[in-house]
PDB file of C-alpha atoms and ligand atoms in Angstrom:
ATOM      1  CA  MET A   1      49.442 119.364 113.336  1.00  0.00           C
ATOM      2  CA  GLY A   2      51.072 122.772 113.187  1.00  0.00           C
ATOM      3  CA  THR A   3      49.784 125.871 114.920  1.00  0.00           C
ATOM      4  CA  VAL A   4      51.053 129.364 114.256  1.00  0.00           C
ATOM      5  CA  VAL A   5      49.902 132.434 116.150  1.00  0.00           C
ATOM      6  CA  LEU A   6      50.517 135.906 114.771  1.00  0.00           C
ATOM      7  CA  LYS A   7      49.744 139.225 116.368  1.00  0.00           C
ATOM      8  CA  LEU A   8      48.661 141.353 113.403  1.00  0.00           C
ATOM      9  CA  THR A   9      47.865 145.029 112.862  1.00  0.00           C
ATOM     10  CA  LYS A  10      44.294 146.028 112.087  1.00  0.00           C
ATOM     11  CA  GLU A  11      45.279 146.445 108.415  1.00  0.00           C
ATOM     12  CA  LYS A  12      46.886 143.023 108.147  1.00  0.00           C
ATOM     13  CA  GLN A  13      43.847 141.453 109.855  1.00  0.00           C
ATOM     14  CA  GLU A  14      41.614 143.016 107.199  1.00  0.00           C
ATOM     15  CA  THR A  15      43.875 141.592 104.495  1.00  0.00           C
ATOM     16  CA  VAL A  16      43.544 138.103 105.981  1.00  0.00           C
ATOM     17  CA  ILE A  17      39.781 138.483 106.222  1.00  0.00           C
ATOM     18  CA  SER A  18      39.389 139.644 102.616  1.00  0.00           C
ATOM     19  CA  ASP A  19      41.787 136.962 101.333  1.00  0.00           C
ATOM     20  CA  PHE A  20      39.690 134.218 102.917  1.00  0.00           C
ATOM     21  CA  ALA A  21      36.236 135.814 102.783  1.00  0.00           C
ATOM     22  CA  GLN A  22      35.067 133.084 100.406  1.00  0.00           C
ATOM     23  CA  GLN A  23      35.972 130.321 102.849  1.00  0.00           C
ATOM     24  CA  GLY A  24      34.489 131.916 105.951  1.00  0.00           C
ATOM     25  CA  ILE A  25      32.994 129.713 108.652  1.00  0.00           C
ATOM     26  CA  SER A  26      31.274 130.803 111.856  1.00  0.00           C
ATOM     27  CA  PRO A  27      33.917 132.090 114.273  1.00  0.00           C
ATOM     28  CA  PRO A  28      34.298 130.860 117.866  1.00  0.00           C
ATOM     29  CA  PRO A  29      33.552 133.192 120.790  1.00  0.00           C
ATOM     30  CA  TYR A  30      35.926 136.164 121.086  1.00  0.00           C
ATOM     31  CA  ALA A  31      36.824 135.934 117.418  1.00  0.00           C
ATOM     32  CA  ARG A  32      35.461 138.062 114.576  1.00  0.00           C
ATOM     33  CA  PHE A  33      36.399 135.860 111.668  1.00  0.00           C
ATOM     34  CA  ALA A  34      37.282 132.257 110.889  1.00  0.00           C
ATOM     35  CA  ALA A  35      37.888 130.398 107.652  1.00  0.00           C
ATOM     36  CA  ARG A  36      38.595 126.871 106.530  1.00  0.00           C
ATOM     37  CA  THR A  37      40.891 126.488 103.569  1.00  0.00           C
ATOM     38  CA  THR A  38      42.925 123.586 102.230  1.00  0.00           C
ATOM     39  CA  GLY A  39      45.138 122.332 105.053  1.00  0.00           C
ATOM     40  CA  CYS A  40      44.391 125.211 107.386  1.00  0.00           C
ATOM     41  CA  ILE A  41      41.790 126.680 109.721  1.00  0.00           C
ATOM     42  CA  LEU A  42      42.460 130.288 110.584  1.00  0.00           C
ATOM     43  CA  THR A  43      40.836 132.439 113.238  1.00  0.00           C
ATOM     44  CA  VAL A  44      41.031 136.197 113.758  1.00  0.00           C
ATOM     45  CA  TYR A  45      40.527 136.985 117.444  1.00  0.00           C
ATOM     46  CA  ASN A  46      39.224 140.295 118.778  1.00  0.00           C
ATOM     47  CA  SER A  47      42.586 140.833 120.434  1.00  0.00           C
ATOM     48  CA  GLY A  48      44.319 140.964 117.043  1.00  0.00           C
ATOM     49  CA  LYS A  49      45.802 137.520 117.404  1.00  0.00           C
ATOM     50  CA  VAL A  50      45.376 135.302 114.372  1.00  0.00           C
ATOM     51  CA  THR A  51      45.782 131.551 114.652  1.00  0.00           C
ATOM     52  CA  PHE A  52      46.580 129.193 111.792  1.00  0.00           C
ATOM     53  CA  GLN A  53      46.103 125.487 112.393  1.00  0.00           C
ATOM     54  CA  GLY A  54      46.785 122.503 110.154  1.00  0.00           C
ATOM     55  CA  GLN A  55      49.411 121.131 107.800  1.00  0.00           C
ATOM     56  CA  ALA A  56      49.472 124.323 105.737  1.00  0.00           C
ATOM     57  CA  ALA A  57      49.522 126.607 108.786  1.00  0.00           C
ATOM     58  CA  GLU A  58      53.123 127.663 108.468  1.00  0.00           C
ATOM     59  CA  SER A  59      53.115 128.388 104.767  1.00  0.00           C
ATOM     60  CA  ILE A  60      49.880 130.379 104.909  1.00  0.00           C
ATOM     61  CA  ALA A  61      50.881 132.285 108.060  1.00  0.00           C
ATOM     62  CA  ALA A  62      54.186 133.203 106.448  1.00  0.00           C
ATOM     63  CA  ARG A  63      52.288 135.411 103.960  1.00  0.00           C
ATOM     64  CA  TYR A  64      51.205 137.695 106.777  1.00  0.00           C
ATOM     65  CA  GLY A  65      54.026 137.771 109.239  1.00  0.00           C
ATOM     66  CA  THR A  66      56.437 135.828 111.400  1.00  0.00           C
ATOM     67  CA  PRO A  67      55.549 134.572 114.847  1.00  0.00           C
ATOM     68  CA  ALA A  68      57.141 136.302 117.824  1.00  0.00           C
ATOM     69  CA  ALA A  69      60.283 134.518 118.982  1.00  0.00           C
ATOM     70  CA  LYS A  70      59.344 131.664 121.272  1.00  0.00           C
ATOM     71  CA  LYS A  71      60.031 132.387 124.918  1.00  0.00           C
ATOM     72  CA  ALA A  72      62.753 130.291 126.448  1.00  0.00           C
ATOM     73  CA  PRO A  73      60.949 127.206 127.718  1.00  0.00           C
ATOM     74  CA  SER A  74      60.145 127.864 131.353  1.00  0.00           C
ATOM     75  CA  THR A  75      59.550 124.165 131.699  1.00  0.00           C
ATOM     76  CA  ALA A  76      63.132 122.996 131.707  1.00  0.00           C
ATOM     77  CA  SER A  77      63.491 123.077 135.477  1.00  0.00           C
ATOM     78  CA  ASN A  78      60.340 121.021 135.856  1.00  0.00           C
ATOM     79  CA  SER A  79      61.518 118.341 133.432  1.00  0.00           C
ATOM     80  CA  LEU A  80      58.452 118.845 131.255  1.00  0.00           C
ATOM     81  CA  PRO A  81      58.957 118.162 127.549  1.00  0.00           C
ATOM     82  CA  ALA A  82      59.763 121.141 125.331  1.00  0.00           C
ATOM     83  CA  ASP A  83      56.624 122.665 123.774  1.00  0.00           C
ATOM     84  CA  PHE A  84      54.556 121.169 126.577  1.00  0.00           C
ATOM     85  CA  SER A  85      52.455 124.334 126.808  1.00  0.00           C
ATOM     86  CA  SER A  86      51.067 123.660 123.318  1.00  0.00           C
ATOM     87  CA  TRP A  87      50.091 120.026 123.986  1.00  0.00           C
ATOM     88  CA  SER A  88      46.578 118.699 124.543  1.00  0.00           C
ATOM     89  CA  VAL A  89      46.609 118.373 128.302  1.00  0.00           C
ATOM     90  CA  VAL A  90      44.441 117.544 131.304  1.00  0.00           C
ATOM     91  CA  GLY A  91      45.236 119.918 134.152  1.00  0.00           C
ATOM     92  CA  SER A  92      44.237 119.334 137.752  1.00  0.00           C
ATOM     93  CA  ASP A  93      44.194 121.651 140.750  1.00  0.00           C
ATOM     94  CA  GLU A  94      42.548 122.035 144.153  1.00  0.00           C
ATOM     95  CA  VAL A  95      41.134 124.893 146.216  1.00  0.00           C
ATOM     96  CA  GLY A  96      40.182 125.197 149.882  1.00  0.00           C
ATOM     97  CA  LYS A  97      43.046 123.377 151.573  1.00  0.00           C
ATOM     98  CA  GLY A  98      43.985 126.420 153.631  1.00  0.00           C
ATOM     99  CA  ASP A  99      40.467 127.687 154.291  1.00  0.00           C
ATOM    100  CA  PHE A 100      38.896 126.922 157.667  1.00  0.00           C
ATOM    101  CA  PHE A 101      35.404 127.434 156.271  1.00  0.00           C
ATOM    102  CA  GLY A 102      34.139 125.590 153.251  1.00  0.00           C
ATOM    103  CA  PRO A 103      34.930 122.414 151.356  1.00  0.00           C
ATOM    104  CA  LEU A 104      37.933 121.048 149.534  1.00  0.00           C
ATOM    105  CA  VAL A 105      37.386 121.300 145.784  1.00  0.00           C
ATOM    106  CA  VAL A 106      39.341 119.603 143.001  1.00  0.00           C
ATOM    107  CA  VAL A 107      38.848 120.146 139.277  1.00  0.00           C
ATOM    108  CA  ALA A 108      40.419 118.300 136.367  1.00  0.00           C
ATOM    109  CA  ALA A 109      39.982 120.077 133.016  1.00  0.00           C
ATOM    110  CA  TYR A 110      40.907 119.012 129.498  1.00  0.00           C
ATOM    111  CA  VAL A 111      42.242 121.589 127.077  1.00  0.00           C
ATOM    112  CA  ASP A 112      42.707 120.384 123.543  1.00  0.00           C
ATOM    113  CA  GLN A 113      45.566 121.951 121.606  1.00  0.00           C
ATOM    114  CA  SER A 114      43.054 123.688 119.339  1.00  0.00           C
ATOM    115  CA  LYS A 115      41.459 125.477 122.327  1.00  0.00           C
ATOM    116  CA  ILE A 116      44.595 126.923 123.890  1.00  0.00           C
ATOM    117  CA  GLU A 117      44.399 130.233 122.080  1.00  0.00           C
ATOM    118  CA  LEU A 118      40.682 130.571 122.769  1.00  0.00           C
ATOM    119  CA  LEU A 119      41.281 130.066 126.490  1.00  0.00           C
ATOM    120  CA  ARG A 120      43.875 132.810 126.504  1.00  0.00           C
ATOM    121  CA  GLU A 121      41.311 135.028 124.791  1.00  0.00           C
ATOM    122  CA  LEU A 122      38.824 134.202 127.515  1.00  0.00           C
ATOM    123  CA  GLY A 123      41.330 135.489 130.062  1.00  0.00           C
ATOM    124  CA  VAL A 124      42.361 132.146 131.521  1.00  0.00           C
ATOM    125  CA  ARG A 125      45.611 132.645 133.411  1.00  0.00           C
ATOM    126  CA  ASP A 126      47.154 132.065 136.821  1.00  0.00           C
ATOM    127  CA  SER A 127      44.091 132.430 139.039  1.00  0.00           C
ATOM    128  CA  LYS A 128      46.097 134.040 141.820  1.00  0.00           C
ATOM    129  CA  ASN A 129      46.127 137.160 139.637  1.00  0.00           C
ATOM    130  CA  VAL A 130      42.383 137.106 138.979  1.00  0.00           C
ATOM    131  CA  SER A 131      39.741 138.817 141.157  1.00  0.00           C
ATOM    132  CA  ASP A 132      36.739 136.877 142.475  1.00  0.00           C
ATOM    133  CA  PRO A 133      34.188 138.542 140.156  1.00  0.00           C
ATOM    134  CA  GLU A 134      36.403 137.828 137.171  1.00  0.00           C
ATOM    135  CA  ILE A 135      36.861 134.215 138.305  1.00  0.00           C
ATOM    136  CA  ARG A 136      33.088 133.794 138.160  1.00  0.00           C
ATOM    137  CA  ASN A 137      32.884 135.385 134.702  1.00  0.00           C
ATOM    138  CA  ILE A 138      35.678 133.356 133.172  1.00  0.00           C
ATOM    139  CA  ALA A 139      34.328 130.160 134.743  1.00  0.00           C
ATOM    140  CA  ARG A 140      30.952 130.834 133.133  1.00  0.00           C
ATOM    141  CA  ASP A 141      32.630 130.890 129.697  1.00  0.00           C
ATOM    142  CA  LEU A 142      34.917 127.957 130.450  1.00  0.00           C
ATOM    143  CA  HIS A 143      31.978 125.859 131.517  1.00  0.00           C
ATOM    144  CA  ASN A 144      30.864 125.672 127.882  1.00  0.00           C
ATOM    145  CA  VAL A 145      34.292 125.396 126.299  1.00  0.00           C
ATOM    146  CA  VAL A 146      36.256 122.697 128.122  1.00  0.00           C
ATOM    147  CA  PRO A 147      35.254 119.266 129.410  1.00  0.00           C
ATOM    148  CA  TYR A 148      35.932 119.086 133.131  1.00  0.00           C
ATOM    149  CA  GLU A 149      35.158 117.043 136.192  1.00  0.00           C
ATOM    150  CA  TYR A 150      34.925 118.329 139.747  1.00  0.00           C
ATOM    151  CA  ARG A 151      34.876 116.803 143.215  1.00  0.00           C
ATOM    152  CA  ILE A 152      33.652 118.630 146.302  1.00  0.00           C
ATOM    153  CA  LEU A 153      34.540 117.239 149.705  1.00  0.00           C
ATOM    154  CA  HIS A 154      32.031 118.907 152.005  1.00  0.00           C
ATOM    155  CA  ASN A 155      32.947 119.602 155.597  1.00  0.00           C
ATOM    156  CA  PRO A 156      31.023 116.791 157.330  1.00  0.00           C
ATOM    157  CA  GLU A 157      32.661 114.194 155.081  1.00  0.00           C
ATOM    158  CA  TYR A 158      36.007 115.956 155.270  1.00  0.00           C
ATOM    159  CA  ASN A 159      35.899 115.868 159.088  1.00  0.00           C
ATOM    160  CA  ARG A 160      34.948 112.203 159.064  1.00  0.00           C
ATOM    161  CA  MET A 161      37.814 111.294 156.751  1.00  0.00           C
ATOM    162  CA  GLN A 162      40.219 113.484 158.689  1.00  0.00           C
ATOM    163  CA  ARG A 163      40.006 111.073 161.641  1.00  0.00           C
ATOM    164  CA  THR A 164      41.855 108.419 159.673  1.00  0.00           C
ATOM    165  CA  MET A 165      43.896 110.260 157.045  1.00  0.00           C
ATOM    166  CA  THR A 166      45.879 113.378 156.298  1.00  0.00           C
ATOM    167  CA  GLN A 167      44.593 116.255 154.239  1.00  0.00           C
ATOM    168  CA  GLY A 168      47.239 115.316 151.673  1.00  0.00           C
ATOM    169  CA  LYS A 169      45.686 111.895 151.228  1.00  0.00           C
ATOM    170  CA  MET A 170      42.189 113.332 150.874  1.00  0.00           C
ATOM    171  CA  THR A 171      43.501 115.722 148.238  1.00  0.00           C
ATOM    172  CA  ALA A 172      45.210 112.905 146.349  1.00  0.00           C
ATOM    173  CA  LEU A 173      42.034 110.791 146.384  1.00  0.00           C
ATOM    174  CA  LEU A 174      40.004 113.702 145.012  1.00  0.00           C
ATOM    175  CA  HIS A 175      42.489 114.385 142.210  1.00  0.00           C
ATOM    176  CA  ASN A 176      42.550 110.730 141.211  1.00  0.00           C
ATOM    177  CA  SER A 177      38.764 110.526 141.264  1.00  0.00           C
ATOM    178  CA  ALA A 178      38.311 113.693 139.190  1.00  0.00           C
ATOM    179  CA  LEU A 179      40.951 112.521 136.701  1.00  0.00           C
ATOM    180  CA  ASN A 180      39.270 109.129 136.300  1.00  0.00           C
ATOM    181  CA  GLY A 181      35.925 110.816 135.761  1.00  0.00           C
ATOM    182  CA  LEU A 182      37.325 113.152 133.140  1.00  0.00           C
ATOM    183  CA  LEU A 183      39.286 110.465 131.264  1.00  0.00           C
ATOM    184  CA  ASP A 184      36.060 108.443 131.079  1.00  0.00           C
ATOM    185  CA  GLN A 185      34.426 111.427 129.357  1.00  0.00           C
ATOM    186  CA  LEU A 186      37.123 111.923 126.713  1.00  0.00           C
ATOM    187  CA  ASP A 187      37.080 110.162 123.355  1.00  0.00           C
ATOM    188  CA  THR A 188      40.844 110.352 122.906  1.00  0.00           C
ATOM    189  CA  PRO A 189      43.342 110.322 125.758  1.00  0.00           C
ATOM    190  CA  PRO A 190      45.247 113.567 126.395  1.00  0.00           C
ATOM    191  CA  GLN A 191      48.926 113.832 125.510  1.00  0.00           C
ATOM    192  CA  ALA A 192      49.677 114.407 129.173  1.00  0.00           C
ATOM    193  CA  ILE A 193      48.174 115.058 132.590  1.00  0.00           C
ATOM    194  CA  LEU A 194      49.627 117.841 134.712  1.00  0.00           C
ATOM    195  CA  ILE A 195      48.825 117.999 138.421  1.00  0.00           C
ATOM    196  CA  ASP A 196      49.609 121.177 140.302  1.00  0.00           C
ATOM    197  CA  GLN A 197      51.997 119.635 142.760  1.00  0.00           C
ATOM    198  CA  PHE A 198      50.837 119.517 146.373  1.00  0.00           C
ATOM    199  CA  ALA A 199      52.883 116.443 147.302  1.00  0.00           C
ATOM    200  CA  GLU A 200      55.876 114.587 145.954  1.00  0.00           C
ATOM    201  CA  LYS A 201      54.993 112.132 143.236  1.00  0.00           C
ATOM    202  CA  THR A 202      55.965 109.122 145.358  1.00  0.00           C
ATOM    203  CA  THR A 203      53.851 110.415 148.253  1.00  0.00           C
ATOM    204  CA  TYR A 204      50.928 111.018 145.919  1.00  0.00           C
ATOM    205  CA  TYR A 205      50.936 107.404 144.730  1.00  0.00           C
ATOM    206  CA  LYS A 206      51.449 106.112 148.253  1.00  0.00           C
ATOM    207  CA  HIS A 207      48.211 107.922 149.126  1.00  0.00           C
ATOM    208  CA  LEU A 208      46.484 106.102 146.255  1.00  0.00           C
ATOM    209  CA  SER A 209      47.819 102.675 147.157  1.00  0.00           C
ATOM    210  CA  GLY A 210      44.384 101.394 148.191  1.00  0.00           C
ATOM    211  CA  GLU A 211      42.687 102.618 145.011  1.00  0.00           C
ATOM    212  CA  ALA A 212      41.678 100.211 142.270  1.00  0.00           C
ATOM    213  CA  ARG A 213      42.007 102.780 139.488  1.00  0.00           C
ATOM    214  CA  GLN A 214      45.097 104.924 139.692  1.00  0.00           C
ATOM    215  CA  VAL A 215      45.664 107.415 136.902  1.00  0.00           C
ATOM    216  CA  LYS A 216      49.333 106.920 136.101  1.00  0.00           C
ATOM    217  CA  ASP A 217      49.997 107.244 132.375  1.00  0.00           C
ATOM    218  CA  ASN A 218      51.733 110.417 131.213  1.00  0.00           C
ATOM    219  CA  VAL A 219      51.211 112.124 134.562  1.00  0.00           C
ATOM    220  CA  TYR A 220      53.468 115.056 135.399  1.00  0.00           C
ATOM    221  CA  PHE A 221      53.711 116.968 138.651  1.00  0.00           C
ATOM    222  CA  SER A 222      54.898 120.500 138.927  1.00  0.00           C
ATOM    223  CA  THR A 223      54.633 123.374 141.334  1.00  0.00           C
ATOM    224  CA  LYS A 224      53.284 126.588 139.832  1.00  0.00           C
ATOM    225  CA  ALA A 225      51.737 124.423 137.121  1.00  0.00           C
ATOM    226  CA  GLU A 226      49.160 127.109 136.375  1.00  0.00           C
ATOM    227  CA  GLY A 227      51.879 128.933 134.522  1.00  0.00           C
ATOM    228  CA  LEU A 228      53.068 125.855 132.630  1.00  0.00           C
ATOM    229  CA  HIS A 229      49.857 124.859 130.878  1.00  0.00           C
ATOM    230  CA  VAL A 230      46.596 126.717 130.483  1.00  0.00           C
ATOM    231  CA  ALA A 231      44.711 123.504 131.393  1.00  0.00           C
ATOM    232  CA  VAL A 232      45.885 123.831 135.001  1.00  0.00           C
ATOM    233  CA  ALA A 233      44.956 127.520 135.002  1.00  0.00           C
ATOM    234  CA  ALA A 234      41.504 126.538 133.706  1.00  0.00           C
ATOM    235  CA  ALA A 235      41.140 123.844 136.386  1.00  0.00           C
ATOM    236  CA  SER A 236      42.181 126.325 139.032  1.00  0.00           C
ATOM    237  CA  ILE A 237      39.675 128.958 137.880  1.00  0.00           C
ATOM    238  CA  LEU A 238      36.842 126.423 137.740  1.00  0.00           C
ATOM    239  CA  ALA A 239      37.760 125.111 141.202  1.00  0.00           C
ATOM    240  CA  ARG A 240      37.853 128.611 142.634  1.00  0.00           C
ATOM    241  CA  ALA A 241      34.485 129.452 141.097  1.00  0.00           C
ATOM    242  CA  ILE A 242      32.957 126.324 142.649  1.00  0.00           C
ATOM    243  CA  PHE A 243      34.544 127.169 145.989  1.00  0.00           C
ATOM    244  CA  LEU A 244      33.139 130.723 145.843  1.00  0.00           C
ATOM    245  CA  LYS A 245      29.682 129.341 145.161  1.00  0.00           C
ATOM    246  CA  GLU A 246      29.968 127.024 148.152  1.00  0.00           C
ATOM    247  CA  MET A 247      31.081 129.948 150.322  1.00  0.00           C
ATOM    248  CA  ASP A 248      28.079 131.990 149.117  1.00  0.00           C
ATOM    249  CA  GLN A 249      25.859 129.143 150.202  1.00  0.00           C
ATOM    250  CA  LEU A 250      27.531 128.984 153.625  1.00  0.00           C
ATOM    251  CA  SER A 251      27.033 132.725 154.009  1.00  0.00           C
ATOM    252  CA  ARG A 252      23.332 132.330 153.275  1.00  0.00           C
ATOM    253  CA  GLN A 253      22.969 129.351 155.614  1.00  0.00           C
ATOM    254  CA  THR A 254      24.692 131.075 158.513  1.00  0.00           C
ATOM    255  CA  GLY A 255      23.344 134.554 157.838  1.00  0.00           C
ATOM    256  CA  THR A 256      26.933 135.767 158.092  1.00  0.00           C
ATOM    257  CA  GLU A 257      29.498 136.825 155.522  1.00  0.00           C
ATOM    258  CA  ILE A 258      31.934 133.899 155.653  1.00  0.00           C
ATOM    259  CA  PRO A 259      35.598 134.890 155.223  1.00  0.00           C
ATOM    260  CA  LYS A 260      38.183 132.872 153.315  1.00  0.00           C
ATOM    261  CA  GLY A 261      41.518 131.725 154.683  1.00  0.00           C
ATOM    262  CA  ALA A 262      42.408 130.926 158.276  1.00  0.00           C
ATOM    263  CA  GLY A 263      43.303 134.297 159.773  1.00  0.00           C
ATOM    264  CA  ALA A 264      42.082 136.402 162.711  1.00  0.00           C
ATOM    265  CA  LYS A 265      38.898 137.438 160.890  1.00  0.00           C
ATOM    266  CA  VAL A 266      38.032 133.770 160.531  1.00  0.00           C
ATOM    267  CA  ASP A 267      38.491 133.206 164.296  1.00  0.00           C
ATOM    268  CA  GLN A 268      36.145 136.094 165.056  1.00  0.00           C
ATOM    269  CA  VAL A 269      33.403 134.892 162.727  1.00  0.00           C
ATOM    270  CA  ALA A 270      33.810 131.305 163.961  1.00  0.00           C
ATOM    271  CA  ALA A 271      33.466 132.507 167.575  1.00  0.00           C
ATOM    272  CA  SER A 272      30.215 134.298 166.725  1.00  0.00           C
ATOM    273  CA  LEU A 273      28.843 131.215 164.993  1.00  0.00           C
ATOM    274  CA  LEU A 274      29.902 129.050 167.914  1.00  0.00           C
ATOM    275  CA  LEU A 275      27.935 131.220 170.322  1.00  0.00           C
ATOM    276  CA  ARG A 276      24.922 131.394 168.044  1.00  0.00           C
ATOM    277  CA  TYR A 277      24.756 127.789 166.797  1.00  0.00           C
ATOM    278  CA  GLY A 278      27.077 125.631 168.945  1.00  0.00           C
ATOM    279  CA  ALA A 279      30.068 123.442 168.112  1.00  0.00           C
ATOM    280  CA  GLU A 280      28.142 120.732 166.326  1.00  0.00           C
ATOM    281  CA  ARG A 281      26.821 123.126 163.693  1.00  0.00           C
ATOM    282  CA  LEU A 282      30.196 124.841 163.368  1.00  0.00           C
ATOM    283  CA  GLN A 283      31.692 121.469 162.578  1.00  0.00           C
ATOM    284  CA  GLN A 284      29.416 121.126 159.549  1.00  0.00           C
ATOM    285  CA  TRP A 285      30.816 124.309 158.021  1.00  0.00           C
ATOM    286  CA  THR A 286      34.523 124.037 158.803  1.00  0.00           C
ATOM    287  CA  LYS A 287      37.657 121.951 158.671  1.00  0.00           C
ATOM    288  CA  PHE A 288      37.350 121.330 162.356  1.00  0.00           C
ATOM    289  CA  HIS A 289      40.901 120.098 162.990  1.00  0.00           C
ATOM    290  CA  PHE A 290      42.360 123.517 162.092  1.00  0.00           C
ATOM    291  CA  ALA A 291      43.814 125.571 164.978  1.00  0.00           C
ATOM    292  CA  ASN A 292      41.012 128.084 164.309  1.00  0.00           C
ATOM    293  CA  THR A 293      38.596 125.880 166.265  1.00  0.00           C
ATOM    294  CA  LYS A 294      40.498 126.292 169.560  1.00  0.00           C
ATOM    295  CA  LYS A 295      41.054 129.989 168.946  1.00  0.00           C
ATOM    296  CA  ALA A 296      37.367 130.508 168.239  1.00  0.00           C
ATOM    297  CA  GLN A 297      36.435 128.561 171.377  1.00  0.00           C
ATOM    298  CA  ALA A 298      38.741 130.770 173.477  1.00  0.00           C
ATOM    299  CA  LEU A 299      37.263 133.921 171.923  1.00  0.00           C
ATOM    300  CA  ALA A 300      33.722 132.678 172.503  1.00  0.00           C
ATOM    301  CA  GLU A 301      34.445 131.945 176.164  1.00  0.00           C
ATOM    302  CA  LYS A 302      35.906 135.401 176.622  1.00  0.00           C
ATOM    303  CA  ARG A 303      32.840 136.994 175.058  1.00  0.00           C
ATOM    304  CA  ASN A 304      30.556 134.898 177.229  1.00  0.00           C
ATOM    305  CA  ARG A 305      32.196 136.068 180.448  1.00  0.00           C
ATOM    306  CA  PRO A 306      30.258 138.845 182.166  1.00  0.00           C
TER     307      PRO A 306
HETATM  308 MN1   MN B 401      47.390 124.249 143.373  1.00  0.00          MN
END
């Protein structure tokens, strides 16, 4: 099925809308007009982008303009197929690996080809460039638009598992579990699965060697995958929103604003919590094997000295 996206002037948009006024259907969010005609569904987005989808997409779109030249595929170096960014893809990403406080969160999200443009309209992009408040807003929209599956490894369980396995293995298990859950939800399998690469492919599957159900078909790994398919960007935004919510909860529980990351601020807050609640409680809120634990203990001792 063909998809053409045109960026049209206000005037041209009005022409499209009047040409298809008779065939209007109710537009999706962030669009002001949509129509279904023979062989084509077209949508006029608030941004001025107009999408044409279906067998007749190209011929109908050609009446109004020509699509911008396709960017050179940025996927070549990652050995992803050409046009990968316009496929129907499950993207998977994790958050919290480098944060002393809070859980490890993995999200797998499915973005059908027909939703790609909508997601761009919703502001889905590399989450590293998106502020926390915006993450929460976009996630709220995404929640209703894409099927997704999340896994949260809370600190007590994380610390238990950490005794017998690496963080890499825990991460791999969470990805595989989220992917299985999502694939079970979908009526048709995706064209591909793209995992934001945190380990080499061979290492990833070594981690899964004890698992009965390993998601293996059409799986691609790439670093910076958020920029290669919007499904990974969506997964990343959803994972970050879940992580933020968990951090809010920790802040409420501890009566302290809990910082992200693993820096000096984190050591200071951890030291205060250690003095107030003790090591056992601290363990329930942190990835206890991080070097921050020892640093916080040293700080707490220093503060305790008269
Ligand atoms: Mn990632």
